[in-house]
N, CA, C and O atoms as a Maestro MAE file, in Angstrom:
{
 s_m_m2io_version
 :::
 2.0.0
}

f_m_ct {
 s_m_title
 :::
 protein
 m_atom[332] {
  # First column is atom index #
  i_m_mmod_type
  r_m_x_coord
  r_m_y_coord
  r_m_z_coord
  i_m_residue_number
  s_m_chain_name
  s_m_pdb_residue_name
  s_m_pdb_atom_name
  i_m_atomic_number
  :::
  1 25 -5.818 -17.117 -8.556 1 A "UNK " " N  " 7
  2 3 -6.057 -16.844 -10.220 1 A "UNK " " CA " 6
  3 2 -7.362 -16.825 -10.698 1 A "UNK " " C  " 6
  4 15 -7.683 -16.532 -11.850 1 A "UNK " " O  " 8
  5 25 -8.319 -17.230 -9.542 2 A "UNK " " N  " 7
  6 3 -9.494 -17.429 -9.864 2 A "UNK " " CA " 6
  7 2 -10.736 -15.884 -9.988 2 A "UNK " " C  " 6
  8 15 -11.912 -15.680 -10.288 2 A "UNK " " O  " 8
  9 25 -9.529 -15.115 -9.539 3 A "UNK " " N  " 7
  10 3 -10.488 -13.830 -9.532 3 A "UNK " " CA " 6
  11 2 -9.736 -13.150 -10.413 3 A "UNK " " C  " 6
  12 15 -10.211 -12.046 -10.679 3 A "UNK " " O  " 8
  13 25 -8.567 -13.457 -11.051 4 A "UNK " " N  " 7
  14 3 -8.137 -12.454 -12.593 4 A "UNK " " CA " 6
  15 2 -8.957 -12.937 -13.878 4 A "UNK " " C  " 6
  16 15 -9.468 -14.047 -14.027 4 A "UNK " " O  " 8
  17 25 -8.971 -11.916 -14.730 5 A "UNK " " N  " 7
  18 3 -9.551 -12.597 -16.477 5 A "UNK " " CA " 6
  19 2 -8.400 -12.058 -17.195 5 A "UNK " " C  " 6
  20 15 -8.327 -10.864 -17.487 5 A "UNK " " O  " 8
  21 25 -7.410 -12.999 -17.515 6 A "UNK " " N  " 7
  22 3 -6.275 -12.458 -18.283 6 A "UNK " " CA " 6
  23 2 -6.751 -12.085 -19.734 6 A "UNK " " C  " 6
  24 15 -7.421 -12.692 -20.569 6 A "UNK " " O  " 8
  25 25 -6.024 -10.606 -19.705 7 A "UNK " " N  " 7
  26 3 -6.313 -9.870 -20.939 7 A "UNK " " CA " 6
  27 2 -5.438 -10.579 -22.043 7 A "UNK " " C  " 6
  28 15 -5.933 -11.408 -22.808 7 A "UNK " " O  " 8
  29 25 -3.923 -10.157 -22.090 8 A "UNK " " N  " 7
  30 3 -3.090 -10.155 -22.970 8 A "UNK " " CA " 6
  31 2 -1.856 -10.282 -21.907 8 A "UNK " " C  " 6
  32 15 -1.752 -9.796 -20.781 8 A "UNK " " O  " 8
  33 25 -0.688 -11.345 -22.875 9 A "UNK " " N  " 7
  34 3 0.322 -10.878 -22.156 9 A "UNK " " CA " 6
  35 2 1.215 -10.015 -22.743 9 A "UNK " " C  " 6
  36 15 1.457 -10.027 -23.950 9 A "UNK " " O  " 8
  37 25 1.997 -8.847 -21.503 10 A "UNK " " N  " 7
  38 3 2.588 -8.014 -22.267 10 A "UNK " " CA " 6
  39 2 3.765 -7.987 -21.712 10 A "UNK " " C  " 6
  40 15 4.315 -6.953 -21.334 10 A "UNK " " O  " 8
  41 25 4.282 -9.241 -21.617 11 A "UNK " " N  " 7
  42 3 6.002 -9.317 -21.394 11 A "UNK " " CA " 6
  43 2 5.923 -10.612 -20.802 11 A "UNK " " C  " 6
  44 15 5.116 -11.181 -20.066 11 A "UNK " " O  " 8
  45 25 7.479 -11.034 -21.582 12 A "UNK " " N  " 7
  46 3 7.989 -12.472 -20.836 12 A "UNK " " CA " 6
  47 2 9.660 -12.204 -20.934 12 A "UNK " " C  " 6
  48 15 10.398 -11.489 -21.613 12 A "UNK " " O  " 8
  49 25 9.848 -13.399 -19.644 13 A "UNK " " N  " 7
  50 3 11.300 -13.055 -19.403 13 A "UNK " " CA " 6
  51 2 11.966 -14.384 -19.112 13 A "UNK " " C  " 6
  52 15 11.283 -15.385 -19.332 13 A "UNK " " O  " 8
  53 25 12.933 -14.511 -18.749 14 A "UNK " " N  " 7
  54 3 13.382 -15.719 -18.224 14 A "UNK " " CA " 6
  55 2 12.958 -16.413 -17.121 14 A "UNK " " C  " 6
  56 15 13.302 -17.592 -17.202 14 A "UNK " " O  " 8
  57 25 12.159 -16.075 -15.810 15 A "UNK " " N  " 7
  58 3 11.598 -16.340 -15.219 15 A "UNK " " CA " 6
  59 2 10.063 -16.636 -15.120 15 A "UNK " " C  " 6
  60 15 9.698 -17.300 -14.150 15 A "UNK " " O  " 8
  61 25 9.223 -16.255 -15.932 16 A "UNK " " N  " 7
  62 3 7.721 -16.182 -16.258 16 A "UNK " " CA " 6
  63 2 7.596 -15.087 -17.288 16 A "UNK " " C  " 6
  64 15 8.452 -14.759 -18.110 16 A "UNK " " O  " 8
  65 25 6.060 -14.429 -17.065 17 A "UNK " " N  " 7
  66 3 5.815 -13.699 -17.858 17 A "UNK " " CA " 6
  67 2 5.035 -12.544 -16.539 17 A "UNK " " C  " 6
  68 15 4.951 -12.701 -15.321 17 A "UNK " " O  " 8
  69 25 4.477 -11.190 -17.600 18 A "UNK " " N  " 7
  70 3 3.843 -10.706 -17.120 18 A "UNK " " CA " 6
  71 2 2.056 -10.335 -18.590 18 A "UNK " " C  " 6
  72 15 1.875 -10.355 -19.807 18 A "UNK " " O  " 8
  73 25 1.183 -10.041 -17.227 19 A "UNK " " N  " 7
  74 3 -0.428 -10.477 -18.064 19 A "UNK " " CA " 6
  75 2 -1.088 -9.005 -17.724 19 A "UNK " " C  " 6
  76 15 -1.143 -8.377 -16.666 19 A "UNK " " O  " 8
  77 25 -1.524 -8.736 -18.936 20 A "UNK " " N  " 7
  78 3 -2.344 -7.448 -18.357 20 A "UNK " " CA " 6
  79 2 -3.510 -8.702 -17.829 20 A "UNK " " C  " 6
  80 15 -3.511 -9.893 -18.143 20 A "UNK " " O  " 8
  81 25 -4.390 -8.020 -17.001 21 A "UNK " " N  " 7
  82 3 -5.223 -8.531 -16.352 21 A "UNK " " CA " 6
  83 2 -6.498 -8.165 -15.805 21 A "UNK " " C  " 6
  84 15 -6.121 -7.211 -15.125 21 A "UNK " " O  " 8
  85 25 -7.419 -8.216 -15.660 22 A "UNK " " N  " 7
  86 3 -9.180 -7.396 -15.132 22 A "UNK " " CA " 6
  87 2 -9.228 -8.427 -13.492 22 A "UNK " " C  " 6
  88 15 -9.604 -9.582 -13.291 22 A "UNK " " O  " 8
  89 25 -8.676 -7.393 -12.581 23 A "UNK " " N  " 7
  90 3 -9.679 -8.247 -11.247 23 A "UNK " " CA " 6
  91 2 -10.900 -8.304 -11.127 23 A "UNK " " C  " 6
  92 15 -11.603 -7.336 -10.837 23 A "UNK " " O  " 8
  93 25 -11.373 -9.651 -11.371 24 A "UNK " " N  " 7
  94 3 -13.290 -9.842 -11.527 24 A "UNK " " CA " 6
  95 2 -13.530 -8.925 -10.433 24 A "UNK " " C  " 6
  96 15 -13.586 -7.705 -10.584 24 A "UNK " " O  " 8
  97 25 -13.646 -9.422 -9.528 25 A "UNK " " N  " 7
  98 3 -14.254 -8.749 -8.078 25 A "UNK " " CA " 6
  99 2 -14.647 -6.954 -7.943 25 A "UNK " " C  " 6
  100 15 -15.745 -6.592 -7.520 25 A "UNK " " O  " 8
  101 25 -13.361 -5.778 -8.453 26 A "UNK " " N  " 7
  102 3 -13.549 -4.806 -8.435 26 A "UNK " " CA " 6
  103 2 -13.664 -4.068 -10.067 26 A "UNK " " C  " 6
  104 15 -13.940 -2.892 -10.303 26 A "UNK " " O  " 8
  105 25 -13.359 -5.156 -11.062 27 A "UNK " " N  " 7
  106 3 -13.375 -4.846 -12.544 27 A "UNK " " CA " 6
  107 2 -11.819 -3.745 -12.827 27 A "UNK " " C  " 6
  108 15 -11.899 -2.825 -13.641 27 A "UNK " " O  " 8
  109 25 -10.882 -3.930 -12.279 28 A "UNK " " N  " 7
  110 3 -9.766 -2.950 -12.063 28 A "UNK " " CA " 6
  111 2 -8.635 -4.049 -12.892 28 A "UNK " " C  " 6
  112 15 -8.572 -5.239 -12.584 28 A "UNK " " O  " 8
  113 25 -7.746 -3.401 -14.017 29 A "UNK " " N  " 7
  114 3 -7.218 -3.533 -14.599 29 A "UNK " " CA " 6
  115 2 -5.323 -3.417 -13.886 29 A "UNK " " C  " 6
  116 15 -4.709 -2.464 -13.406 29 A "UNK " " O  " 8
  117 25 -4.916 -4.886 -14.140 30 A "UNK " " N  " 7
  118 3 -3.359 -4.259 -13.668 30 A "UNK " " CA " 6
  119 2 -2.636 -5.508 -14.140 30 A "UNK " " C  " 6
  120 15 -3.255 -6.245 -14.907 30 A "UNK " " O  " 8
  121 25 -1.653 -5.770 -13.850 31 A "UNK " " N  " 7
  122 3 -0.478 -6.430 -14.571 31 A "UNK " " CA " 6
  123 2 -0.323 -7.293 -13.581 31 A "UNK " " C  " 6
  124 15 -0.551 -6.829 -12.464 31 A "UNK " " O  " 8
  125 25 0.009 -8.460 -13.643 32 A "UNK " " N  " 7
  126 3 0.183 -9.467 -13.256 32 A "UNK " " CA " 6
  127 2 1.709 -9.541 -13.706 32 A "UNK " " C  " 6
  128 15 2.115 -9.280 -14.839 32 A "UNK " " O  " 8
  129 25 2.456 -9.927 -12.659 33 A "UNK " " N  " 7
  130 3 3.915 -10.602 -13.022 33 A "UNK " " CA " 6
  131 2 3.350 -12.239 -12.315 33 A "UNK " " C  " 6
  132 15 2.738 -12.412 -11.261 33 A "UNK " " O  " 8
  133 25 3.831 -13.318 -13.362 34 A "UNK " " N  " 7
  134 3 3.571 -14.476 -12.883 34 A "UNK " " CA " 6
  135 2 5.449 -15.258 -12.889 34 A "UNK " " C  " 6
  136 15 6.189 -15.149 -13.866 34 A "UNK " " O  " 8
  137 25 5.748 -15.801 -11.909 35 A "UNK " " N  " 7
  138 3 7.443 -16.415 -11.844 35 A "UNK " " CA " 6
  139 2 7.212 -17.678 -11.421 35 A "UNK " " C  " 6
  140 15 6.644 -17.944 -10.361 35 A "UNK " " O  " 8
  141 25 7.664 -18.549 -12.274 36 A "UNK " " N  " 7
  142 3 7.624 -19.894 -12.129 36 A "UNK " " CA " 6
  143 2 8.679 -20.478 -11.324 36 A "UNK " " C  " 6
  144 15 9.849 -20.540 -11.701 36 A "UNK " " O  " 8
  145 25 8.093 -21.068 -9.790 37 A "UNK " " N  " 7
  146 3 9.300 -21.695 -9.122 37 A "UNK " " CA " 6
  147 2 10.521 -22.517 -9.247 37 A "UNK " " C  " 6
  148 15 11.651 -22.614 -8.769 37 A "UNK " " O  " 8
  149 25 9.690 -23.097 -10.183 38 A "UNK " " N  " 7
  150 3 10.874 -23.936 -10.466 38 A "UNK " " CA " 6
  151 2 12.549 -23.665 -11.855 38 A "UNK " " C  " 6
  152 15 13.461 -24.281 -12.406 38 A "UNK " " O  " 8
  153 25 12.063 -22.608 -11.758 39 A "UNK " " N  " 7
  154 3 13.234 -21.548 -12.685 39 A "UNK " " CA " 6
  155 2 13.300 -20.763 -11.922 39 A "UNK " " C  " 6
  156 15 13.420 -19.675 -12.485 39 A "UNK " " O  " 8
  157 25 13.291 -20.667 -10.752 40 A "UNK " " N  " 7
  158 3 13.671 -19.600 -9.469 40 A "UNK " " CA " 6
  159 2 14.718 -19.876 -8.891 40 A "UNK " " C  " 6
  160 15 15.614 -19.101 -8.555 40 A "UNK " " O  " 8
  161 25 14.611 -21.678 -8.662 41 A "UNK " " N  " 7
  162 3 15.024 -22.317 -7.638 41 A "UNK " " CA " 6
  163 2 16.872 -23.015 -8.426 41 A "UNK " " C  " 6
  164 15 17.973 -23.290 -7.950 41 A "UNK " " O  " 8
  165 25 16.289 -23.021 -9.693 42 A "UNK " " N  " 7
  166 3 17.069 -23.861 -10.585 42 A "UNK " " CA " 6
  167 2 17.867 -22.948 -10.962 42 A "UNK " " C  " 6
  168 15 19.064 -23.228 -11.023 42 A "UNK " " O  " 8
  169 25 17.313 -21.324 -11.393 43 A "UNK " " N  " 7
  170 3 18.744 -20.578 -11.168 43 A "UNK " " CA " 6
  171 2 19.352 -19.978 -10.596 43 A "UNK " " C  " 6
  172 15 20.126 -19.056 -10.851 43 A "UNK " " O  " 8
  173 25 18.779 -20.892 -8.987 44 A "UNK " " N  " 7
  174 3 18.913 -19.845 -7.507 44 A "UNK " " CA " 6
  175 2 18.969 -17.513 -7.808 44 A "UNK " " C  " 6
  176 15 19.757 -16.578 -7.950 44 A "UNK " " O  " 8
  177 25 17.438 -17.856 -7.723 45 A "UNK " " N  " 7
  178 3 17.250 -16.481 -7.829 45 A "UNK " " CA " 6
  179 2 16.374 -16.726 -6.425 45 A "UNK " " C  " 6
  180 15 15.538 -15.882 -6.744 45 A "UNK " " O  " 8
  181 25 15.932 -17.155 -5.244 46 A "UNK " " N  " 7
  182 3 15.029 -17.092 -4.590 46 A "UNK " " CA " 6
  183 2 15.412 -15.488 -3.798 46 A "UNK " " C  " 6
  184 15 14.526 -14.639 -3.704 46 A "UNK " " O  " 8
  185 25 16.659 -15.264 -3.332 47 A "UNK " " N  " 7
  186 3 16.215 -14.319 -2.180 47 A "UNK " " CA " 6
  187 2 16.701 -13.149 -3.273 47 A "UNK " " C  " 6
  188 15 17.171 -12.178 -2.681 47 A "UNK " " O  " 8
  189 25 16.699 -13.009 -4.768 48 A "UNK " " N  " 7
  190 3 16.528 -11.722 -5.770 48 A "UNK " " CA " 6
  191 2 14.770 -11.841 -5.428 48 A "UNK " " C  " 6
  192 15 14.357 -11.127 -4.514 48 A "UNK " " O  " 8
  193 25 14.222 -12.332 -5.831 49 A "UNK " " N  " 7
  194 3 12.939 -12.561 -5.871 49 A "UNK " " CA " 6
  195 2 11.713 -12.083 -4.535 49 A "UNK " " C  " 6
  196 15 10.700 -11.387 -4.464 49 A "UNK " " O  " 8
  197 25 12.644 -13.041 -3.503 50 A "UNK " " N  " 7
  198 3 12.032 -12.117 -2.447 50 A "UNK " " CA " 6
  199 2 12.369 -10.647 -1.832 50 A "UNK " " C  " 6
  200 15 11.619 -10.021 -1.082 50 A "UNK " " O  " 8
  201 25 13.785 -10.171 -2.348 51 A "UNK " " N  " 7
  202 3 14.193 -8.854 -2.429 51 A "UNK " " CA " 6
  203 2 13.408 -8.251 -3.289 51 A "UNK " " C  " 6
  204 15 13.380 -7.082 -2.904 51 A "UNK " " O  " 8
  205 25 12.856 -8.338 -4.078 52 A "UNK " " N  " 7
  206 3 12.135 -7.379 -5.002 52 A "UNK " " CA " 6
  207 2 10.747 -7.215 -4.703 52 A "UNK " " C  " 6
  208 15 10.152 -6.140 -4.786 52 A "UNK " " O  " 8
  209 25 10.152 -8.503 -4.290 53 A "UNK " " N  " 7
  210 3 8.565 -7.877 -3.112 53 A "UNK " " CA " 6
  211 2 8.691 -7.552 -2.552 53 A "UNK " " C  " 6
  212 15 7.746 -6.885 -2.128 53 A "UNK " " O  " 8
  213 25 10.258 -7.526 -1.570 54 A "UNK " " N  " 7
  214 3 10.106 -6.686 -0.178 54 A "UNK " " CA " 6
  215 2 10.234 -4.672 -0.495 54 A "UNK " " C  " 6
  216 15 9.905 -3.650 0.107 54 A "UNK " " O  " 8
  217 25 10.921 -5.045 -1.811 55 A "UNK " " N  " 7
  218 3 11.113 -3.334 -2.337 55 A "UNK " " CA " 6
  219 2 9.944 -2.941 -3.055 55 A "UNK " " C  " 6
  220 15 9.770 -1.797 -3.474 55 A "UNK " " O  " 8
  221 25 9.266 -3.742 -3.175 56 A "UNK " " N  " 7
  222 3 7.560 -2.967 -3.964 56 A "UNK " " CA " 6
  223 2 7.119 -2.786 -2.636 56 A "UNK " " C  " 6
  224 15 6.709 -1.666 -2.332 56 A "UNK " " O  " 8
  225 25 7.130 -3.947 -1.539 57 A "UNK " " N  " 7
  226 3 6.214 -3.233 -0.398 57 A "UNK " " CA " 6
  227 2 6.460 -2.136 0.491 57 A "UNK " " C  " 6
  228 15 5.697 -1.672 1.337 57 A "UNK " " O  " 8
  229 25 8.181 -1.610 0.049 58 A "UNK " " N  " 7
  230 3 8.410 -0.555 0.999 58 A "UNK " " CA " 6
  231 2 7.786 0.534 0.042 58 A "UNK " " C  " 6
  232 15 6.910 1.348 0.332 58 A "UNK " " O  " 8
  233 25 8.455 0.362 -1.204 59 A "UNK " " N  " 7
  234 3 8.181 1.622 -1.784 59 A "UNK " " CA " 6
  235 2 6.492 2.123 -2.605 59 A "UNK " " C  " 6
  236 15 6.191 2.577 -3.709 59 A "UNK " " O  " 8
  237 25 5.673 1.711 -1.289 60 A "UNK " " N  " 7
  238 3 4.420 2.104 -1.768 60 A "UNK " " CA " 6
  239 2 4.008 3.286 -1.722 60 A "UNK " " C  " 6
  240 15 4.004 3.800 -0.604 60 A "UNK " " O  " 8
  241 25 3.673 3.864 -2.540 61 A "UNK " " N  " 7
  242 3 3.522 5.239 -3.043 61 A "UNK " " CA " 6
  243 2 4.714 6.148 -3.200 61 A "UNK " " C  " 6
  244 15 4.845 7.302 -2.792 61 A "UNK " " O  " 8
  245 25 5.706 5.261 -3.993 62 A "UNK " " N  " 7
  246 3 6.516 5.988 -4.707 62 A "UNK " " CA " 6
  247 2 6.252 6.402 -5.477 62 A "UNK " " C  " 6
  248 15 5.717 5.447 -6.039 62 A "UNK " " O  " 8
  249 25 6.113 7.512 -6.377 63 A "UNK " " N  " 7
  250 3 5.734 8.253 -7.454 63 A "UNK " " CA " 6
  251 2 6.854 7.570 -8.494 63 A "UNK " " C  " 6
  252 15 6.553 7.891 -9.644 63 A "UNK " " O  " 8
  253 25 7.494 7.120 -8.472 64 A "UNK " " N  " 7
  254 3 8.845 6.657 -9.377 64 A "UNK " " CA " 6
  255 2 8.989 5.245 -10.008 64 A "UNK " " C  " 6
  256 15 9.651 4.942 -11.000 64 A "UNK " " O  " 8
  257 25 7.937 4.148 -8.919 65 A "UNK " " N  " 7
  258 3 7.812 2.859 -9.191 65 A "UNK " " CA " 6
  259 2 6.701 2.591 -9.327 65 A "UNK " " C  " 6
  260 15 5.881 3.396 -8.886 65 A "UNK " " O  " 8
  261 25 6.295 1.542 -9.889 66 A "UNK " " N  " 7
  262 3 4.923 1.108 -9.874 66 A "UNK " " CA " 6
  263 2 4.183 0.459 -8.514 66 A "UNK " " C  " 6
  264 15 4.716 -0.494 -7.946 66 A "UNK " " O  " 8
  265 25 3.104 0.947 -8.096 67 A "UNK " " N  " 7
  266 3 2.800 0.239 -6.944 67 A "UNK " " CA " 6
  267 2 2.156 -1.476 -7.395 67 A "UNK " " C  " 6
  268 15 1.595 -2.009 -8.352 67 A "UNK " " O  " 8
  269 25 2.726 -1.904 -5.856 68 A "UNK " " N  " 7
  270 3 2.365 -3.571 -6.063 68 A "UNK " " CA " 6
  271 2 1.012 -3.059 -5.021 68 A "UNK " " C  " 6
  272 15 0.849 -2.185 -4.170 68 A "UNK " " O  " 8
  273 25 0.001 -4.387 -5.768 69 A "UNK " " N  " 7
  274 3 -1.498 -4.119 -5.013 69 A "UNK " " CA " 6
  275 2 -1.353 -5.412 -4.499 69 A "UNK " " C  " 6
  276 15 -2.479 -5.466 -4.005 69 A "UNK " " O  " 8
  277 25 -0.790 -6.649 -4.185 70 A "UNK " " N  " 7
  278 3 -0.821 -7.710 -3.615 70 A "UNK " " CA " 6
  279 2 0.346 -8.945 -4.463 70 A "UNK " " C  " 6
  280 15 0.942 -8.786 -5.528 70 A "UNK " " O  " 8
  281 25 0.362 -9.952 -3.683 71 A "UNK " " N  " 7
  282 3 0.724 -10.911 -3.776 71 A "UNK " " CA " 6
  283 2 0.799 -12.140 -3.335 71 A "UNK " " C  " 6
  284 15 0.800 -12.353 -2.122 71 A "UNK " " O  " 8
  285 25 0.885 -13.325 -4.404 72 A "UNK " " N  " 7
  286 3 0.423 -14.631 -3.562 72 A "UNK " " CA " 6
  287 2 1.088 -15.357 -4.342 72 A "UNK " " C  " 6
  288 15 1.832 -15.038 -5.269 72 A "UNK " " O  " 8
  289 25 0.537 -17.263 -3.574 73 A "UNK " " N  " 7
  290 3 1.621 -17.879 -4.138 73 A "UNK " " CA " 6
  291 2 0.345 -19.281 -4.753 73 A "UNK " " C  " 6
  292 15 -0.842 -19.264 -4.430 73 A "UNK " " O  " 8
  293 25 0.836 -20.119 -5.450 74 A "UNK " " N  " 7
  294 3 0.247 -21.399 -5.408 74 A "UNK " " CA " 6
  295 2 1.523 -22.417 -5.636 74 A "UNK " " C  " 6
  296 15 2.606 -21.831 -5.648 74 A "UNK " " O  " 8
  297 25 1.566 -23.599 -5.789 75 A "UNK " " N  " 7
  298 3 2.057 -24.723 -5.911 75 A "UNK " " CA " 6
  299 2 3.290 -25.041 -7.055 75 A "UNK " " C  " 6
  300 15 4.003 -26.043 -7.102 75 A "UNK " " O  " 8
  301 25 3.298 -24.005 -7.843 76 A "UNK " " N  " 7
  302 3 3.813 -23.917 -9.229 76 A "UNK " " CA " 6
  303 2 4.511 -22.431 -9.497 76 A "UNK " " C  " 6
  304 15 5.510 -22.419 -10.216 76 A "UNK " " O  " 8
  305 25 3.931 -20.945 -8.845 77 A "UNK " " N  " 7
  306 3 3.868 -20.302 -9.343 77 A "UNK " " CA " 6
  307 2 3.760 -19.311 -8.322 77 A "UNK " " C  " 6
  308 15 2.932 -19.369 -7.413 77 A "UNK " " O  " 8
  309 25 4.753 -18.234 -8.502 78 A "UNK " " N  " 7
  310 3 4.458 -17.048 -7.663 78 A "UNK " " CA " 6
  311 2 3.334 -15.562 -8.322 78 A "UNK " " C  " 6
  312 15 3.078 -15.742 -9.513 78 A "UNK " " O  " 8
  313 25 2.798 -14.459 -7.840 79 A "UNK " " N  " 7
  314 3 2.276 -13.949 -8.590 79 A "UNK " " CA " 6
  315 2 2.745 -12.373 -7.570 79 A "UNK " " C  " 6
  316 15 2.825 -12.274 -6.346 79 A "UNK " " O  " 8
  317 25 2.913 -11.628 -8.319 80 A "UNK " " N  " 7
  318 3 2.877 -9.973 -7.939 80 A "UNK " " CA " 6
  319 2 2.334 -9.516 -8.496 80 A "UNK " " C  " 6
  320 15 2.546 -9.628 -9.703 80 A "UNK " " O  " 8
  321 25 1.172 -8.617 -7.997 81 A "UNK " " N  " 7
  322 3 0.018 -7.475 -8.898 81 A "UNK " " CA " 6
  323 2 0.204 -6.365 -8.751 81 A "UNK " " C  " 6
  324 15 -0.031 -5.785 -7.690 81 A "UNK " " O  " 8
  325 25 0.586 -5.913 -9.602 82 A "UNK " " N  " 7
  326 3 0.876 -3.662 -9.401 82 A "UNK " " CA " 6
  327 2 -0.071 -3.782 -10.980 82 A "UNK " " C  " 6
  328 15 -0.318 -4.501 -11.948 82 A "UNK " " O  " 8
  329 25 -0.394 -2.150 -10.167 83 A "UNK " " N  " 7
  330 3 -0.722 -1.077 -11.146 83 A "UNK " " CA " 6
  331 2 -0.125 -1.181 -12.502 83 A "UNK " " C  " 6
  332 15 -0.364 -0.321 -13.349 83 A "UNK " " O  " 8
  :::
 }
 m_bond[331] {
  # First column is bond index #
  i_m_from
  i_m_to
  i_m_order
  :::
  1 1 2 1
  2 2 3 1
  3 3 4 2
  4 3 5 1
  5 5 6 1
  6 6 7 1
  7 7 8 2
  8 7 9 1
  9 9 10 1
  10 10 11 1
  11 11 12 2
  12 11 13 1
  13 13 14 1
  14 14 15 1
  15 15 16 2
  16 15 17 1
  17 17 18 1
  18 18 19 1
  19 19 20 2
  20 19 21 1
  21 21 22 1
  22 22 23 1
  23 23 24 2
  24 23 25 1
  25 25 26 1
  26 26 27 1
  27 27 28 2
  28 27 29 1
  29 29 30 1
  30 30 31 1
  31 31 32 2
  32 31 33 1
  33 33 34 1
  34 34 35 1
  35 35 36 2
  36 35 37 1
  37 37 38 1
  38 38 39 1
  39 39 40 2
  40 39 41 1
  41 41 42 1
  42 42 43 1
  43 43 44 2
  44 43 45 1
  45 45 46 1
  46 46 47 1
  47 47 48 2
  48 47 49 1
  49 49 50 1
  50 50 51 1
  51 51 52 2
  52 51 53 1
  53 53 54 1
  54 54 55 1
  55 55 56 2
  56 55 57 1
  57 57 58 1
  58 58 59 1
  59 59 60 2
  60 59 61 1
  61 61 62 1
  62 62 63 1
  63 63 64 2
  64 63 65 1
  65 65 66 1
  66 66 67 1
  67 67 68 2
  68 67 69 1
  69 69 70 1
  70 70 71 1
  71 71 72 2
  72 71 73 1
  73 73 74 1
  74 74 75 1
  75 75 76 2
  76 75 77 1
  77 77 78 1
  78 78 79 1
  79 79 80 2
  80 79 81 1
  81 81 82 1
  82 82 83 1
  83 83 84 2
  84 83 85 1
  85 85 86 1
  86 86 87 1
  87 87 88 2
  88 87 89 1
  89 89 90 1
  90 90 91 1
  91 91 92 2
  92 91 93 1
  93 93 94 1
  94 94 95 1
  95 95 96 2
  96 95 97 1
  97 97 98 1
  98 98 99 1
  99 99 100 2
  100 99 101 1
  101 101 102 1
  102 102 103 1
  103 103 104 2
  104 103 105 1
  105 105 106 1
  106 106 107 1
  107 107 108 2
  108 107 109 1
  109 109 110 1
  110 110 111 1
  111 111 112 2
  112 111 113 1
  113 113 114 1
  114 114 115 1
  115 115 116 2
  116 115 117 1
  117 117 118 1
  118 118 119 1
  119 119 120 2
  120 119 121 1
  121 121 122 1
  122 122 123 1
  123 123 124 2
  124 123 125 1
  125 125 126 1
  126 126 127 1
  127 127 128 2
  128 127 129 1
  129 129 130 1
  130 130 131 1
  131 131 132 2
  132 131 133 1
  133 133 134 1
  134 134 135 1
  135 135 136 2
  136 135 137 1
  137 137 138 1
  138 138 139 1
  139 139 140 2
  140 139 141 1
  141 141 142 1
  142 142 143 1
  143 143 144 2
  144 143 145 1
  145 145 146 1
  146 146 147 1
  147 147 148 2
  148 147 149 1
  149 149 150 1
  150 150 151 1
  151 151 152 2
  152 151 153 1
  153 153 154 1
  154 154 155 1
  155 155 156 2
  156 155 157 1
  157 157 158 1
  158 158 159 1
  159 159 160 2
  160 159 161 1
  161 161 162 1
  162 162 163 1
  163 163 164 2
  164 163 165 1
  165 165 166 1
  166 166 167 1
  167 167 168 2
  168 167 169 1
  169 169 170 1
  170 170 171 1
  171 171 172 2
  172 171 173 1
  173 173 174 1
  174 174 175 1
  175 175 176 2
  176 175 177 1
  177 177 178 1
  178 178 179 1
  179 179 180 2
  180 179 181 1
  181 181 182 1
  182 182 183 1
  183 183 184 2
  184 183 185 1
  185 185 186 1
  186 186 187 1
  187 187 188 2
  188 187 189 1
  189 189 190 1
  190 190 191 1
  191 191 192 2
  192 191 193 1
  193 193 194 1
  194 194 195 1
  195 195 196 2
  196 195 197 1
  197 197 198 1
  198 198 199 1
  199 199 200 2
  200 199 201 1
  201 201 202 1
  202 202 203 1
  203 203 204 2
  204 203 205 1
  205 205 206 1
  206 206 207 1
  207 207 208 2
  208 207 209 1
  209 209 210 1
  210 210 211 1
  211 211 212 2
  212 211 213 1
  213 213 214 1
  214 214 215 1
  215 215 216 2
  216 215 217 1
  217 217 218 1
  218 218 219 1
  219 219 220 2
  220 219 221 1
  221 221 222 1
  222 222 223 1
  223 223 224 2
  224 223 225 1
  225 225 226 1
  226 226 227 1
  227 227 228 2
  228 227 229 1
  229 229 230 1
  230 230 231 1
  231 231 232 2
  232 231 233 1
  233 233 234 1
  234 234 235 1
  235 235 236 2
  236 235 237 1
  237 237 238 1
  238 238 239 1
  239 239 240 2
  240 239 241 1
  241 241 242 1
  242 242 243 1
  243 243 244 2
  244 243 245 1
  245 245 246 1
  246 246 247 1
  247 247 248 2
  248 247 249 1
  249 249 250 1
  250 250 251 1
  251 251 252 2
  252 251 253 1
  253 253 254 1
  254 254 255 1
  255 255 256 2
  256 255 257 1
  257 257 258 1
  258 258 259 1
  259 259 260 2
  260 259 261 1
  261 261 262 1
  262 262 263 1
  263 263 264 2
  264 263 265 1
  265 265 266 1
  266 266 267 1
  267 267 268 2
  268 267 269 1
  269 269 270 1
  270 270 271 1
  271 271 272 2
  272 271 273 1
  273 273 274 1
  274 274 275 1
  275 275 276 2
  276 275 277 1
  277 277 278 1
  278 278 279 1
  279 279 280 2
  280 279 281 1
  281 281 282 1
  282 282 283 1
  283 283 284 2
  284 283 285 1
  285 285 286 1
  286 286 287 1
  287 287 288 2
  288 287 289 1
  289 289 290 1
  290 290 291 1
  291 291 292 2
  292 291 293 1
  293 293 294 1
  294 294 295 1
  295 295 296 2
  296 295 297 1
  297 297 298 1
  298 298 299 1
  299 299 300 2
  300 299 301 1
  301 301 302 1
  302 302 303 1
  303 303 304 2
  304 303 305 1
  305 305 306 1
  306 306 307 1
  307 307 308 2
  308 307 309 1
  309 309 310 1
  310 310 311 1
  311 311 312 2
  312 311 313 1
  313 313 314 1
  314 314 315 1
  315 315 316 2
  316 315 317 1
  317 317 318 1
  318 318 319 1
  319 319 320 2
  320 319 321 1
  321 321 322 1
  322 322 323 1
  323 323 324 2
  324 323 325 1
  325 325 326 1
  326 326 327 1
  327 327 328 2
  328 327 329 1
  329 329 330 1
  330 330 331 1
  331 331 332 2
  :::
 }
}
């Protein structure tokens, strides 16, 4: 997260939030989906979140789906960075 500067929250859902961020090393703007691990496990959505990540990886460069730039996690959250 230290490489991202949050600009504004652009979405909110059951499992987390989506932020407009600036990637500091490249100055590139992107959406960063931040998912709370505890809420995902509590709602038994682990498989669905893994499937979402895998689908985004498989659909790279599809003209109808926003491209995933990367994904990572820390102790509390999962992060999916998208164009």
